[in-house]
Amino acid sequence: MRSSGPRRRFTLLSRRGPTAALLIAPVAVAGWIFGADASGAGATRDAPPVPKARPATVQESPAPTGPAATSVVQILAHPDDDLFFMNPDTRQSIVSRSRLTSLYLTAGESDGVNAARTGPLAPSVRPAADKARYAEARQNGIRAAYAEMATGDRTSPWRRTAIETAGGGAAELDVLAARPEISLVWVQLREAGSVSGDRPVSLHGLWDGRVTELPSQLASGSPVERDFAYDKKQVVDTVAGLLERFAPTHVRMQDPTPGLVTGTDRPTDHQDHLFGARFAQAALARYAATPGHPPFSVQNYLGYFTSGLPHTLDPETAAAKLRTMHTYAWMDETNYCGDEAGCGDRKVAARPGGHGWTRSVRYTRGESTSWVQPGRDGELWAFSVLDTRLAVWQRGARGDWTGPELLPGAGLDSGVTSVRLADGRIAVFATRTSLGAAPADYRRDVVTAVQRTPGGAFGPWLSLGTPERDDATGLSDISAPAATVDRAGRITVYLRNSRYSLSSISQQGDGSWSSWRERGGRNLHGDPAVASDASGRQHVFVSTPLTVWSWTQAEPGAPLSGPTATGLPPTTLTLSAAPEGDGVRLWFRKPASGAVRTVRFSGPLASPVTELGGVAGFGPVSASGPDNALLAVRSGTGVPGTYLPGPGGTGTAGRSAGTGQWLSGGPLFTGAPAGAAAGVGAIGQDGRLYWSRPDAPQAWRPVD
C-alpha cells in the first residue's frame, strides 16, 4: 500500500556523513546461540499511541514486464534468517536481477549486546546493552551482505526512508542505489528474545492473545522516528499492505509448522520464526483475496532443525553462503560503515556458519514431482498452487496449452501431487491450512479433488482429515501426501506425521475412506515416495537422516509389510520413485554434493547404488519418458538441470554405463520439476508454467 500525504526524504548521507550510506545489517541467531530478555528492559522506548507516519518519496524500480516480471518477497522474523535459511535462493534472485524485497518483522534486538557471549571472540569487557544500537548494527550487516551479493561492494550505498504501513505505523524502506530492484523493509517489532522461553510480549504472545499489542523496537539510525504498537490485526494489515505494495509473484517464508522436539512441548524452531510465519500466512490469505494482484507461489524453509539433517549444499555453494555470513557478521571489525553502532552482528561472528546452517537449505513443502499427469485421450495436465488455490493447465492432443485456471477453494499449502485413476480421471492431493477464528483452531488437513469425468472439470475439495489430534500435539507438522492406485482402482495416501512415523488412509470399495492408520517407522523426514511395479505391488520409501526405510506388498492387494531397512547410505531426504519392470527405481541426492544417485528395488532390498553425478543443486529428481530416461533436477544455479543418457541404452543400462550428460538452463523455478513422455515442466517464480521437450531439454519456454 503506497503512502499518501506529505513526503519527506531520509538518506544515510544526511544522518551520518558520506560513509553512512554503506550500512549493512548483521545476521541474528536470536536466542539459539544466546538468551536474551524480551521484557523491554534496556535501551527501548515507551510505546505511545500509533503515530501518523512520516512517509517519504523513494525511487523504486519500475514493474518489470515479460520474462523479467518476477517479484520475490521474503518474509523473515529476524535479520539473518534469509542468509542462514534461504540462501542460496536469495543470491540467485539477486544474480538473476529479479525484483527482490526482504521484509523483516522484528528488530532482532536480542539482549542489546553486540558481542559474542563465549569463546575466543568474547570481549574481556562486555559492552553495555543497547537494543536500539544492536538492532542498527544488524541492519548494517544485512545491508552490507546484500550490497556485496548484488554489486561485489559491501559499501554500496542505500537510500533509507520511512513509509506508512497499513497497520497505522511506519516501517523503514531501504533501496540499494546501484540496484533499485533490491529493497529491504524493516517493520521493527519487538522480538521474543528467547528461542522457546515464555515471552508474552512477542509475536507468539500476540498471536495467542496473551498481549493485546506488540510494541516497536526502533533501530538507532532508523528514519522511523516515533515508536508505535500493533495489535494482531494491525500486524496482518501491515504485512498484507506491504505485499500489495511489492506485488510478489513468489513469496519465501519460514515454516509455520516445524514440529516439536521429541518428547517435549518445545518447537524445533525459534518461536519468532514459527509465529512470524503464521502471521505471514494470515497476511497472504488476506492478500490473495485482493483483486488485481499477480498470482503468487509460496516456498517454505526449514529453520534450526536443518542442523540435525544431512547437508544439502555442495562445498562451493556452502562456501559462498558462508562468505556472505562473514560479511554480515562484521568479521574484520573495521568501522567501514562509519556507524558507532557497528557494521554487523558480532554475536554471529562467533559462529558464522551457525549450527551447520550455511551447509544446507531445505524446503518444507512443495517438492512433489508428480504434478504433471497424462490424460486418457492424449492430453496433458499440470497442477500447482497459486494464490493458495489449485492452478490447472491443460495441453491438448495437438500440443496447445491453456491455463492457468484457478479453481475454487483457498488455503492450499505449496505443492500438489496427482494420480491417474483406472477410468482415466485424475485425482489431485494437497495439504490445506485453516487459520481458524481462534489460535487453537489452526489446523492442516489432507484434501483431494477428482475430475468428474475423464478430461473434465474437477469436483469440490474433499477433506481426508489428518492423523494429528490437534495443532498443539505436534504443531501440525505433516509431510505432503503421496498417493498410489491399486489394480482395483482404490487409492491409498501415505503421509509422514508429526511423530516422524508413517500414516496411511485408503479408499474403500464403496468410494468412502478409512480412518488414518499408523504404519510405523521412526525418525522419518521428508515426503514419502511411492510407486507400483508392473505386477501392481506397492512400494513406499521414506528417508531418515541415516538411511531409507521401505514398505512393500508381497503381492498385489496383500498387506503392506515394513518398515524394512534398505541399507542405503544417507540421502538429502528428498526421494522420488517410478515403476521399472517388475520392480521400482528410486532416485535421491548425495549429501554435501548434490550428485544424483539411483537404485532399483525388486523387493525390499536394493541393487548397488549407481551415481549419475549431476549439476550440484538440491531437491528431488523427476524421472519421465521411456524407461524413465529423462531426469530433471534443480541445478546448483537454481535453474533446471536435465540428464540425457548416452550410448548404451535409455534405461538401466544407459545409467549404469555412466555415459550420460547433464545440461542446465531455463528459469528460476519454485518447487520441483515434473515430467511426462511429452517433456518436463517447471513452475517459474513469475507464476508461469515452463515446458521443455525431450528433444530440446534446454529450450525452456513459457506455455502462455
XYZ file of C-alpha atoms in Angstrom:
704
model
C 0.000 0.000 0.000
C 1.593 3.282 -1.067
C 1.885 6.148 1.361
C -0.008 9.361 0.980
C 0.249 12.833 2.413
C 3.361 14.993 2.737
C 6.616 13.262 1.830
C 9.993 13.590 3.395
C 13.245 12.030 2.215
C 15.686 10.457 4.615
C 19.125 9.420 3.471
C 22.102 7.929 5.163
C 24.196 10.834 3.965
C 22.070 13.307 5.857
C 22.200 11.254 9.058
C 25.792 10.143 9.360
C 28.035 11.705 6.799
C 29.346 10.454 3.483
C 30.209 6.916 4.507
C 26.997 6.102 6.334
C 25.155 5.106 3.192
C 27.083 1.884 3.295
C 25.352 0.489 6.369
C 24.653 -3.191 6.481
C 22.640 -5.334 8.882
C 24.111 -8.376 10.589
C 22.722 -11.876 10.916
C 20.948 -12.852 14.110
C 20.805 -16.269 15.608
C 18.315 -14.805 18.082
C 18.413 -16.939 21.145
C 19.690 -20.201 19.614
C 23.244 -19.226 20.457
C 22.320 -16.862 23.264
C 19.420 -15.999 25.511
C 18.004 -12.523 25.898
C 15.495 -10.544 27.875
C 12.440 -9.506 25.886
C 10.700 -7.772 28.752
C 11.539 -4.358 27.414
C 14.449 -3.601 29.715
C 17.427 -1.787 28.281
C 17.535 0.835 25.576
C 13.920 0.532 24.482
C 11.314 3.236 24.120
C 7.833 3.552 25.531
C 5.080 2.835 23.047
C 2.792 5.852 22.702
C -0.361 5.777 20.582
C 0.310 4.824 16.984
C 1.593 7.945 15.236
C 0.933 9.183 11.772
C 3.976 8.039 9.826
C 6.431 10.334 8.102
C 6.312 8.992 4.567
C 8.992 9.812 2.040
C 9.483 9.703 -1.672
C 11.791 6.896 -2.696
C 12.955 5.850 -6.125
C 11.640 2.366 -6.756
C 12.299 0.153 -9.721
C 9.565 0.103 -12.359
C 7.444 -3.018 -12.557
C 9.236 -5.422 -14.898
C 7.470 -6.948 -17.861
C 7.882 -10.117 -19.920
C 10.354 -12.773 -18.723
C 11.699 -10.334 -16.103
C 8.277 -9.947 -14.466
C 9.394 -11.764 -11.324
C 8.874 -10.125 -7.958
C 10.109 -12.095 -4.956
C 9.146 -11.128 -1.402
C 10.894 -12.809 1.526
C 9.130 -12.607 4.907
C 11.526 -13.136 7.840
C 11.276 -12.952 11.596
C 14.834 -11.679 12.159
C 17.682 -10.053 10.262
C 19.785 -13.078 9.169
C 17.032 -15.684 8.748
C 17.283 -15.150 4.995
C 21.072 -15.557 4.939
C 21.061 -18.655 7.136
C 17.976 -20.454 5.850
C 17.047 -19.114 2.367
C 20.408 -18.692 0.717
C 21.476 -19.630 -1.987
C 17.962 -18.852 -3.273
C 18.330 -15.222 -2.181
C 21.619 -14.856 -4.024
C 20.159 -16.473 -7.153
C 17.331 -13.932 -7.198
C 19.888 -11.135 -6.925
C 22.064 -12.561 -9.715
C 19.026 -13.017 -11.987
C 18.021 -9.356 -11.408
C 14.590 -10.353 -10.215
C 12.843 -7.759 -8.124
C 13.612 -8.799 -4.545
C 12.197 -7.449 -1.286
C 13.146 -8.812 2.134
C 10.674 -7.963 4.882
C 11.887 -8.305 8.492
C 9.131 -8.439 11.111
C 11.207 -7.879 14.246
C 14.184 -5.667 15.007
C 16.220 -8.647 16.219
C 17.382 -6.624 19.208
C 18.031 -9.658 21.461
C 19.725 -8.545 24.701
C 21.216 -5.479 23.045
C 24.841 -6.609 23.426
C 26.719 -6.703 20.133
C 29.368 -9.184 21.208
C 29.978 -12.903 21.380
C 28.837 -14.315 24.701
C 31.538 -17.009 24.927
C 34.553 -18.249 23.002
C 37.705 -16.586 21.651
C 35.735 -13.652 20.221
C 34.105 -12.808 23.551
C 35.388 -9.403 24.755
C 37.205 -9.127 28.075
C 34.864 -6.296 28.991
C 31.286 -6.913 27.905
C 29.757 -3.886 26.117
C 26.762 -2.193 27.649
C 23.388 -3.372 26.426
C 21.788 -1.066 23.864
C 18.946 -2.696 21.952
C 18.451 0.199 19.544
C 22.121 0.220 18.552
C 22.343 -3.572 18.295
C 19.302 -3.563 16.002
C 21.060 -0.916 13.891
C 24.258 -2.975 13.743
C 22.303 -5.973 12.454
C 20.653 -3.796 9.835
C 24.090 -2.594 8.795
C 25.234 -6.185 8.406
C 22.256 -7.119 6.237
C 22.713 -4.091 4.022
C 26.390 -4.966 3.576
C 25.631 -8.604 2.765
C 23.009 -7.718 0.138
C 25.173 -4.987 -1.358
C 28.078 -7.386 -1.680
C 25.921 -10.097 -3.280
C 24.497 -7.553 -5.720
C 27.494 -5.368 -6.573
C 30.580 -7.010 -5.101
C 30.988 -3.985 -2.815
C 29.680 -4.191 0.743
C 29.750 -0.395 0.983
C 27.461 0.212 -1.988
C 25.030 2.888 -0.699
C 21.384 2.518 0.226
C 18.521 5.032 0.324
C 16.738 4.808 3.679
C 13.229 6.210 4.057
C 10.206 5.899 6.314
C 6.928 4.686 4.827
C 3.435 4.447 6.251
C 2.061 0.969 6.855
C -1.470 -0.296 6.516
C -1.305 -1.099 10.231
C -1.165 2.585 11.082
C 2.504 2.845 11.998
C 5.669 3.254 9.963
C 8.353 0.988 8.551
C 11.802 1.638 7.169
C 12.341 1.021 3.456
C 15.899 0.679 2.174
C 16.614 0.630 -1.574
C 20.035 -0.288 -2.967
C 21.027 2.713 -5.076
C 23.037 0.708 -7.608
C 20.323 -1.977 -7.908
C 16.989 -0.320 -7.094
C 15.073 -3.543 -7.702
C 16.505 -4.737 -4.347
C 14.686 -3.495 -1.235
C 14.717 -4.183 2.492
C 11.726 -3.412 4.716
C 12.142 -3.172 8.482
C 8.835 -3.472 10.390
C 10.801 -3.215 13.676
C 8.549 -5.014 16.139
C 9.993 -6.300 19.389
C 11.420 -9.834 19.223
C 10.854 -12.588 21.797
C 14.478 -12.682 22.925
C 14.287 -16.432 23.601
C 14.031 -19.499 21.377
C 11.214 -21.130 23.330
C 11.006 -19.370 26.704
C 7.799 -17.840 27.969
C 7.833 -14.334 26.467
C 4.265 -12.954 26.288
C 5.482 -9.712 24.682
C 6.293 -11.353 21.372
C 4.763 -12.463 18.095
C 3.835 -15.703 19.874
C 2.060 -13.883 22.692
C 0.285 -11.585 20.258
C -0.866 -14.494 18.089
C -2.212 -16.383 21.108
C -3.893 -13.288 22.580
C -1.745 -13.131 25.726
C -0.993 -9.485 24.935
C -3.195 -7.097 23.013
C -0.338 -5.133 21.422
C 3.289 -5.668 20.467
C 5.463 -2.543 20.710
C 8.112 -1.448 18.277
C 11.864 -1.533 18.805
C 13.394 1.072 16.529
C 16.983 0.830 15.371
C 19.114 3.768 16.475
C 19.617 5.088 12.941
C 16.167 4.369 11.556
C 14.344 7.125 9.670
C 11.229 5.962 11.556
C 11.405 8.429 14.426
C 8.425 7.607 16.640
C 7.504 4.351 18.353
C 4.214 2.572 17.773
C 2.453 -0.617 18.826
C 0.415 -3.081 16.742
C -2.401 -5.376 17.710
C -2.799 -8.718 15.916
C -4.942 -7.310 13.134
C -2.544 -4.428 12.568
C 0.385 -6.823 12.064
C -1.621 -8.741 9.469
C -2.725 -5.479 7.842
C 0.877 -4.250 7.750
C 2.249 -7.352 6.031
C -0.712 -7.566 3.641
C -0.225 -3.900 2.747
C 3.461 -4.475 2.015
C 2.542 -7.438 -0.189
C 0.174 -5.141 -2.042
C 2.962 -2.603 -2.467
C 5.540 -5.047 -3.833
C 3.112 -7.356 -5.705
C 5.044 -10.627 -5.426
C 4.863 -13.435 -7.931
C 6.805 -15.617 -5.487
C 6.910 -15.498 -1.680
C 9.559 -17.069 0.511
C 8.679 -17.577 4.150
C 9.642 -19.620 7.161
C 7.920 -22.791 8.304
C 4.699 -22.230 10.286
C 4.561 -25.919 11.331
C 8.119 -27.001 12.254
C 7.077 -29.683 14.741
C 8.125 -30.331 18.320
C 11.342 -31.608 19.851
C 10.642 -35.282 20.518
C 9.236 -35.870 23.996
C 8.714 -32.167 24.722
C 6.272 -29.375 24.023
C 9.055 -27.160 22.592
C 9.088 -26.286 18.883
C 12.128 -27.375 16.894
C 12.466 -23.792 15.643
C 12.585 -20.305 17.163
C 9.169 -19.123 18.318
C 9.566 -15.911 16.296
C 10.172 -17.978 13.144
C 7.082 -20.105 13.768
C 4.634 -17.351 14.677
C 6.114 -14.856 12.245
C 5.315 -17.424 9.558
C 1.751 -17.788 10.837
C 1.303 -14.024 10.665
C 2.663 -14.248 7.114
C 0.088 -16.941 6.292
C -2.713 -14.745 7.585
C -1.434 -11.797 5.548
C -1.099 -13.930 2.415
C -4.686 -15.142 2.849
C -5.805 -11.514 3.079
C -3.689 -10.514 0.069
C -4.836 -13.489 -2.036
C -8.425 -12.260 -1.726
C -7.455 -8.812 -3.049
C -8.346 -8.352 -6.726
C -5.836 -7.286 -9.338
C -2.607 -8.744 -7.990
C -0.379 -11.134 -9.961
C -0.796 -14.798 -8.955
C 1.890 -15.840 -6.485
C 3.530 -19.060 -5.358
C 4.936 -19.743 -1.886
C 8.055 -21.605 -0.742
C 8.585 -22.558 2.921
C 12.009 -23.059 4.514
C 13.117 -25.178 7.442
C 14.953 -23.321 10.196
C 17.042 -24.529 13.127
C 16.185 -28.220 12.694
C 18.127 -28.422 9.450
C 21.317 -28.595 11.552
C 20.472 -32.187 12.541
C 19.829 -33.377 8.983
C 22.234 -34.290 6.155
C 23.727 -31.262 4.447
C 22.224 -30.403 1.072
C 24.709 -27.945 -0.465
C 27.861 -28.750 -2.419
C 31.120 -27.349 -0.996
C 31.349 -24.426 -3.415
C 27.803 -23.215 -2.724
C 28.220 -23.693 1.021
C 31.457 -21.698 0.931
C 29.770 -18.810 -0.907
C 26.957 -18.822 1.650
C 29.492 -18.727 4.490
C 31.327 -15.787 2.899
C 28.092 -13.815 2.913
C 27.669 -14.635 6.590
C 31.192 -13.350 7.255
C 30.170 -10.032 5.738
C 27.015 -9.880 7.813
C 28.887 -10.833 10.976
C 31.413 -7.993 10.570
C 34.373 -10.339 10.926
C 37.089 -7.750 10.326
C 35.752 -5.181 12.846
C 36.945 -2.209 10.765
C 34.381 0.571 11.021
C 33.933 0.765 7.253
C 30.278 1.746 7.591
C 31.018 4.834 9.676
C 28.394 3.957 12.291
C 29.156 3.894 16.002
C 26.503 1.189 16.408
C 28.715 -1.218 14.477
C 28.791 -2.678 10.983
C 27.431 -6.150 11.688
C 26.376 -8.820 14.135
C 29.240 -9.764 16.427
C 27.156 -12.496 18.074
C 27.133 -14.313 14.738
C 30.860 -13.648 14.271
C 31.475 -16.229 16.989
C 29.855 -18.876 14.767
C 29.180 -17.528 11.253
C 28.183 -20.943 9.948
C 25.505 -21.221 12.603
C 24.879 -24.815 13.638
C 25.714 -26.135 10.178
C 23.055 -23.860 8.648
C 25.303 -22.470 5.916
C 25.772 -26.004 4.576
C 22.098 -26.582 3.801
C 18.889 -25.139 2.500
C 15.760 -27.195 2.907
C 12.188 -26.720 1.701
C 9.388 -27.997 3.907
C 6.635 -28.053 1.274
C 6.212 -28.066 -2.488
C 8.660 -30.771 -3.601
C 6.334 -33.207 -5.368
C 7.485 -34.446 -8.791
C 4.017 -35.853 -9.601
C 2.169 -32.687 -10.559
C 2.177 -33.453 -14.305
C -0.223 -36.189 -15.387
C -1.231 -37.585 -18.818
C -4.935 -37.834 -19.512
C -6.811 -40.701 -21.133
C -7.114 -39.174 -24.605
C -3.588 -37.873 -25.188
C -3.996 -34.603 -23.304
C -1.662 -33.490 -20.516
C -2.470 -31.852 -17.199
C -0.223 -29.780 -14.940
C -1.009 -28.526 -11.428
C 0.450 -26.047 -8.982
C -0.670 -23.788 -6.145
C -1.046 -20.084 -6.941
C -2.798 -17.644 -4.618
C -3.234 -20.656 -2.237
C -5.597 -22.205 -4.840
C -5.162 -25.064 -7.293
C -3.835 -23.810 -10.628
C -4.597 -26.076 -13.600
C -3.020 -26.084 -17.060
C -4.188 -28.383 -19.855
C -2.370 -29.358 -23.034
C -4.485 -30.694 -25.873
C -3.552 -33.617 -28.081
C -2.185 -31.110 -30.639
C 0.214 -29.604 -28.133
C -1.592 -26.330 -27.372
C -1.717 -25.284 -23.711
C -4.476 -23.439 -21.854
C -4.405 -22.062 -18.313
C -3.790 -21.487 -15.602
C -7.301 -21.756 -14.267
C -7.502 -21.153 -10.521
C -10.097 -23.467 -9.025
C -12.313 -22.548 -6.049
C -11.034 -23.347 -2.586
C -8.274 -21.344 -0.902
C -5.800 -22.221 1.819
C -3.778 -24.853 -0.034
C -0.176 -25.320 1.015
C 2.538 -25.334 -1.635
C 2.921 -28.499 -3.640
C 0.354 -30.917 -5.032
C 0.585 -34.488 -6.235
C -1.635 -36.278 -8.713
C -2.531 -39.803 -9.831
C -4.454 -41.162 -12.793
C -7.342 -43.438 -11.931
C -8.295 -46.632 -13.745
C -11.069 -44.915 -15.737
C -8.760 -42.096 -16.910
C -9.837 -39.447 -14.411
C -7.180 -37.583 -12.460
C -7.133 -37.083 -8.696
C -5.115 -34.276 -7.081
C -3.942 -34.310 -3.458
C -2.622 -31.490 -1.256
C -2.496 -30.258 2.313
C -4.606 -27.299 3.370
C -4.179 -24.844 6.231
C -7.161 -23.455 8.135
C -6.223 -20.473 10.273
C -9.442 -20.603 12.299
C -11.172 -17.944 14.359
C -9.041 -18.641 17.448
C -5.371 -19.639 17.753
C -6.338 -23.160 18.865
C -8.323 -23.581 15.634
C -5.165 -23.584 13.479
C -5.219 -26.837 11.512
C -3.822 -28.663 8.489
C -5.616 -31.490 6.702
C -5.173 -33.601 3.568
C -7.584 -32.768 0.756
C -8.339 -34.242 -2.654
C -10.209 -33.145 -5.775
C -11.132 -35.560 -8.576
C -12.250 -34.976 -12.147
C -15.953 -35.634 -12.577
C -15.300 -37.273 -15.943
C -12.089 -38.151 -17.813
C -10.709 -34.896 -19.178
C -13.485 -32.939 -17.485
C -13.871 -30.424 -14.689
C -12.753 -31.128 -11.143
C -15.219 -31.666 -8.353
C -15.064 -29.921 -4.957
C -12.321 -30.483 -2.426
C -12.869 -33.402 -0.056
C -11.078 -33.430 3.282
C -9.421 -36.689 4.286
C -8.630 -35.264 7.707
C -5.251 -35.745 9.316
C -3.558 -38.265 11.627
C -2.864 -35.352 14.017
C -5.045 -34.915 17.102
C -4.666 -31.128 17.172
C -2.142 -28.409 16.406
C -0.651 -28.324 19.897
C 0.197 -32.039 19.858
C 2.682 -31.811 17.001
C 2.333 -28.279 15.592
C 0.607 -29.747 12.513
C 3.956 -30.997 11.216
C 2.871 -33.339 8.424
C 4.505 -34.057 5.087
C 2.987 -33.659 1.669
C 0.782 -36.631 0.750
C 1.884 -39.344 -1.661
C -0.786 -41.382 -3.442
C -0.929 -44.633 -5.377
C -3.753 -46.594 -7.079
C -4.116 -50.372 -6.935
C -5.455 -52.645 -9.676
C -8.965 -52.419 -8.262
C -8.845 -48.638 -8.665
C -8.616 -47.896 -4.936
C -6.362 -45.078 -3.764
C -4.032 -45.186 -0.780
C -2.478 -41.985 0.560
C 0.722 -42.003 2.647
C 1.853 -39.244 4.971
C 4.749 -38.652 7.364
C 3.193 -37.480 10.617
C 4.466 -35.231 13.423
C 5.682 -38.298 15.363
C 8.134 -38.893 12.492
C 6.439 -42.165 11.552
C 4.291 -43.170 8.563
C 0.484 -42.961 8.367
C -1.888 -44.033 5.600
C -5.530 -43.740 4.621
C -7.240 -45.914 1.988
C -10.284 -45.719 -0.222
C -12.900 -48.413 0.362
C -14.796 -50.414 -2.234
C -17.790 -48.072 -1.999
C -15.587 -44.986 -2.562
C -15.550 -43.901 1.098
C -12.322 -43.530 3.046
C -10.967 -45.401 6.036
C -9.548 -43.800 9.145
C -5.866 -42.889 9.293
C -3.681 -45.873 10.175
C -0.256 -45.952 11.810
C 2.346 -47.729 9.632
C 5.398 -47.484 11.857
C 8.909 -46.248 11.266
C 10.809 -43.740 13.359
C 12.886 -40.643 12.799
C 11.341 -40.273 9.335
C 11.825 -36.988 7.493
C 10.887 -35.621 4.116
C 7.943 -36.722 1.991
C 7.090 -40.376 1.263
C 7.838 -41.642 -2.257
C 5.521 -44.296 -3.686
C 5.306 -46.409 -6.833
C 3.669 -49.626 -8.024
C 5.631 -52.162 -10.072
C 4.378 -53.938 -13.192
C 2.562 -56.566 -11.137
C 0.760 -53.930 -9.074
C 2.750 -54.297 -5.837
C 3.023 -51.039 -3.907
C 6.402 -49.764 -2.674
C 6.754 -46.905 -0.170
C 10.023 -45.198 0.784
C 10.831 -42.581 3.440
C 14.229 -41.234 4.484
C 15.789 -40.934 7.893
C 18.963 -38.881 8.434
C 20.973 -42.124 8.182
C 19.241 -44.303 5.573
C 15.950 -45.093 3.791
C 13.146 -47.314 5.087
C 10.760 -49.191 2.794
C 7.302 -50.769 2.976
C 6.339 -53.341 0.320
C 3.479 -55.646 -0.651
C 4.424 -59.310 -1.149
C 1.838 -59.421 -3.934
C -0.815 -57.057 -5.305
C -3.534 -56.431 -2.740
C -1.555 -58.042 0.088
C -0.988 -56.227 3.375
C 1.823 -53.709 3.315
C 4.835 -55.064 5.211
C 7.549 -52.964 6.790
C 9.296 -50.863 7.681
C 12.391 -52.597 6.349
C 15.886 -51.176 6.452
C 17.104 -50.823 2.871
C 20.769 -50.463 3.753
C 21.031 -47.369 1.568
C 23.504 -44.644 2.558
C 22.290 -41.282 3.861
C 20.388 -39.100 1.412
C 19.380 -35.445 1.495
C 15.903 -36.829 2.417
C 14.121 -35.995 -0.860
C 13.180 -39.153 -2.759
C 11.316 -39.992 -5.950
C 10.252 -43.388 -7.295
C 8.846 -44.808 -10.527
C 7.976 -48.273 -11.891
C 10.675 -50.183 -13.748
C 9.682 -53.632 -14.957
C 8.949 -55.992 -12.079
C 10.418 -53.501 -9.624
C 10.693 -49.808 -8.951
C 13.568 -47.357 -9.260
C 14.426 -44.847 -6.553
C 16.331 -41.571 -7.080
C 17.952 -39.418 -4.407
C 20.836 -36.988 -3.819
C 24.216 -37.466 -2.177
C 24.646 -35.264 0.925
C 27.043 -32.306 0.724
C 27.308 -32.887 -3.026
C 24.029 -32.745 -4.907
C 25.095 -35.690 -7.087
C 22.151 -37.799 -8.252
C 22.091 -41.445 -7.204
C 19.735 -44.267 -8.123
C 18.951 -47.850 -7.127
C 16.431 -50.454 -8.232
C 14.197 -52.469 -5.927
C 12.594 -55.779 -6.955
C 11.603 -56.384 -3.320
C 12.684 -54.900 -0.012
C 16.379 -54.930 -0.953
C 18.133 -52.553 -3.318
C 20.574 -53.053 -6.148
C 24.013 -51.431 -5.844
C 23.930 -47.636 -5.937
C 24.612 -46.026 -9.327
C 25.930 -42.472 -9.176
C 24.954 -40.215 -12.072
C 26.892 -37.163 -10.946
C 24.933 -34.027 -11.633
C 24.875 -30.267 -11.700
C 25.021 -29.847 -7.900
C 21.847 -28.282 -6.506
C 19.387 -29.854 -4.079
C 15.881 -31.292 -4.016
C 14.150 -34.258 -5.646
C 14.715 -35.860 -9.038
C 11.966 -36.024 -11.656
C 12.054 -39.064 -13.966
C 9.971 -39.287 -17.126
C 9.917 -40.569 -20.685
C 10.571 -44.107 -21.938
C 12.351 -46.160 -19.251
C 12.379 -43.027 -17.063
C 15.397 -41.915 -19.066
C 14.818 -38.145 -18.893
C 15.802 -36.822 -15.475
C 15.254 -33.247 -14.281
C 16.508 -31.564 -11.104
C 17.182 -28.187 -9.566
C 20.751 -27.352 -10.568
C 23.308 -25.531 -8.443
C 22.365 -22.227 -10.075
C 18.650 -22.677 -9.320
C 17.605 -23.370 -12.918
C 16.550 -26.785 -14.255
C 19.180 -29.399 -14.902
C 18.380 -32.330 -17.206
C 20.122 -35.659 -17.763
C 20.271 -37.395 -21.119
C 21.583 -40.978 -21.174
C 24.422 -41.650 -23.560
C 25.188 -44.720 -25.690
C 24.320 -47.999 -24.049
C 20.576 -47.656 -23.721
C 17.960 -45.310 -22.333
C 17.121 -47.189 -19.163
C 19.142 -49.032 -16.550
C 21.911 -49.995 -18.973
C 22.460 -46.429 -20.068
C 22.545 -45.183 -16.500
C 24.928 -47.893 -15.390
C 27.240 -47.121 -18.283
C 27.718 -43.652 -16.818
C 27.870 -42.080 -20.267
C 25.019 -39.646 -19.860
C 25.235 -35.865 -19.979
C 23.900 -33.196 -17.632
C 22.667 -29.915 -19.106
C 21.364 -26.846 -17.308
C 19.372 -23.817 -18.377
C 15.940 -22.271 -18.065
C 14.064 -20.197 -15.475
C 14.459 -19.912 -11.721
C 11.564 -22.017 -10.526
C 9.663 -22.985 -7.416
C 9.146 -26.466 -6.020
C 10.476 -29.306 -8.162
C 10.307 -30.189 -11.859
C 7.886 -32.837 -13.126
C 7.673 -34.648 -16.436
C 5.810 -36.960 -18.756
C 6.661 -38.635 -22.064
C 5.979 -35.314 -23.831
C 8.540 -33.351 -21.804
C 9.327 -31.730 -18.465
C 7.663 -28.801 -16.722
C 8.701 -26.294 -14.055
C 6.719 -23.501 -12.397
C 8.714 -20.299 -12.761
C 8.980 -17.779 -9.962
C 6.966 -15.480 -12.222
C 3.969 -17.813 -11.783
C 4.142 -19.245 -15.311
C 4.421 -22.865 -16.441
C 7.601 -23.520 -18.419
C 7.927 -26.580 -20.642
C 10.875 -28.391 -22.213
C 10.570 -31.078 -24.889
C 12.610 -34.308 -24.707
C 14.407 -33.441 -27.961
C 15.357 -29.963 -26.677
C 15.828 -30.270 -22.890
C 17.462 -26.849 -22.532
C 14.829 -24.981 -24.537
C 12.511 -23.969 -21.695
C 9.592 -21.851 -22.861
C 6.555 -20.456 -21.047
C 3.394 -22.122 -22.296
C 1.404 -18.852 -22.488
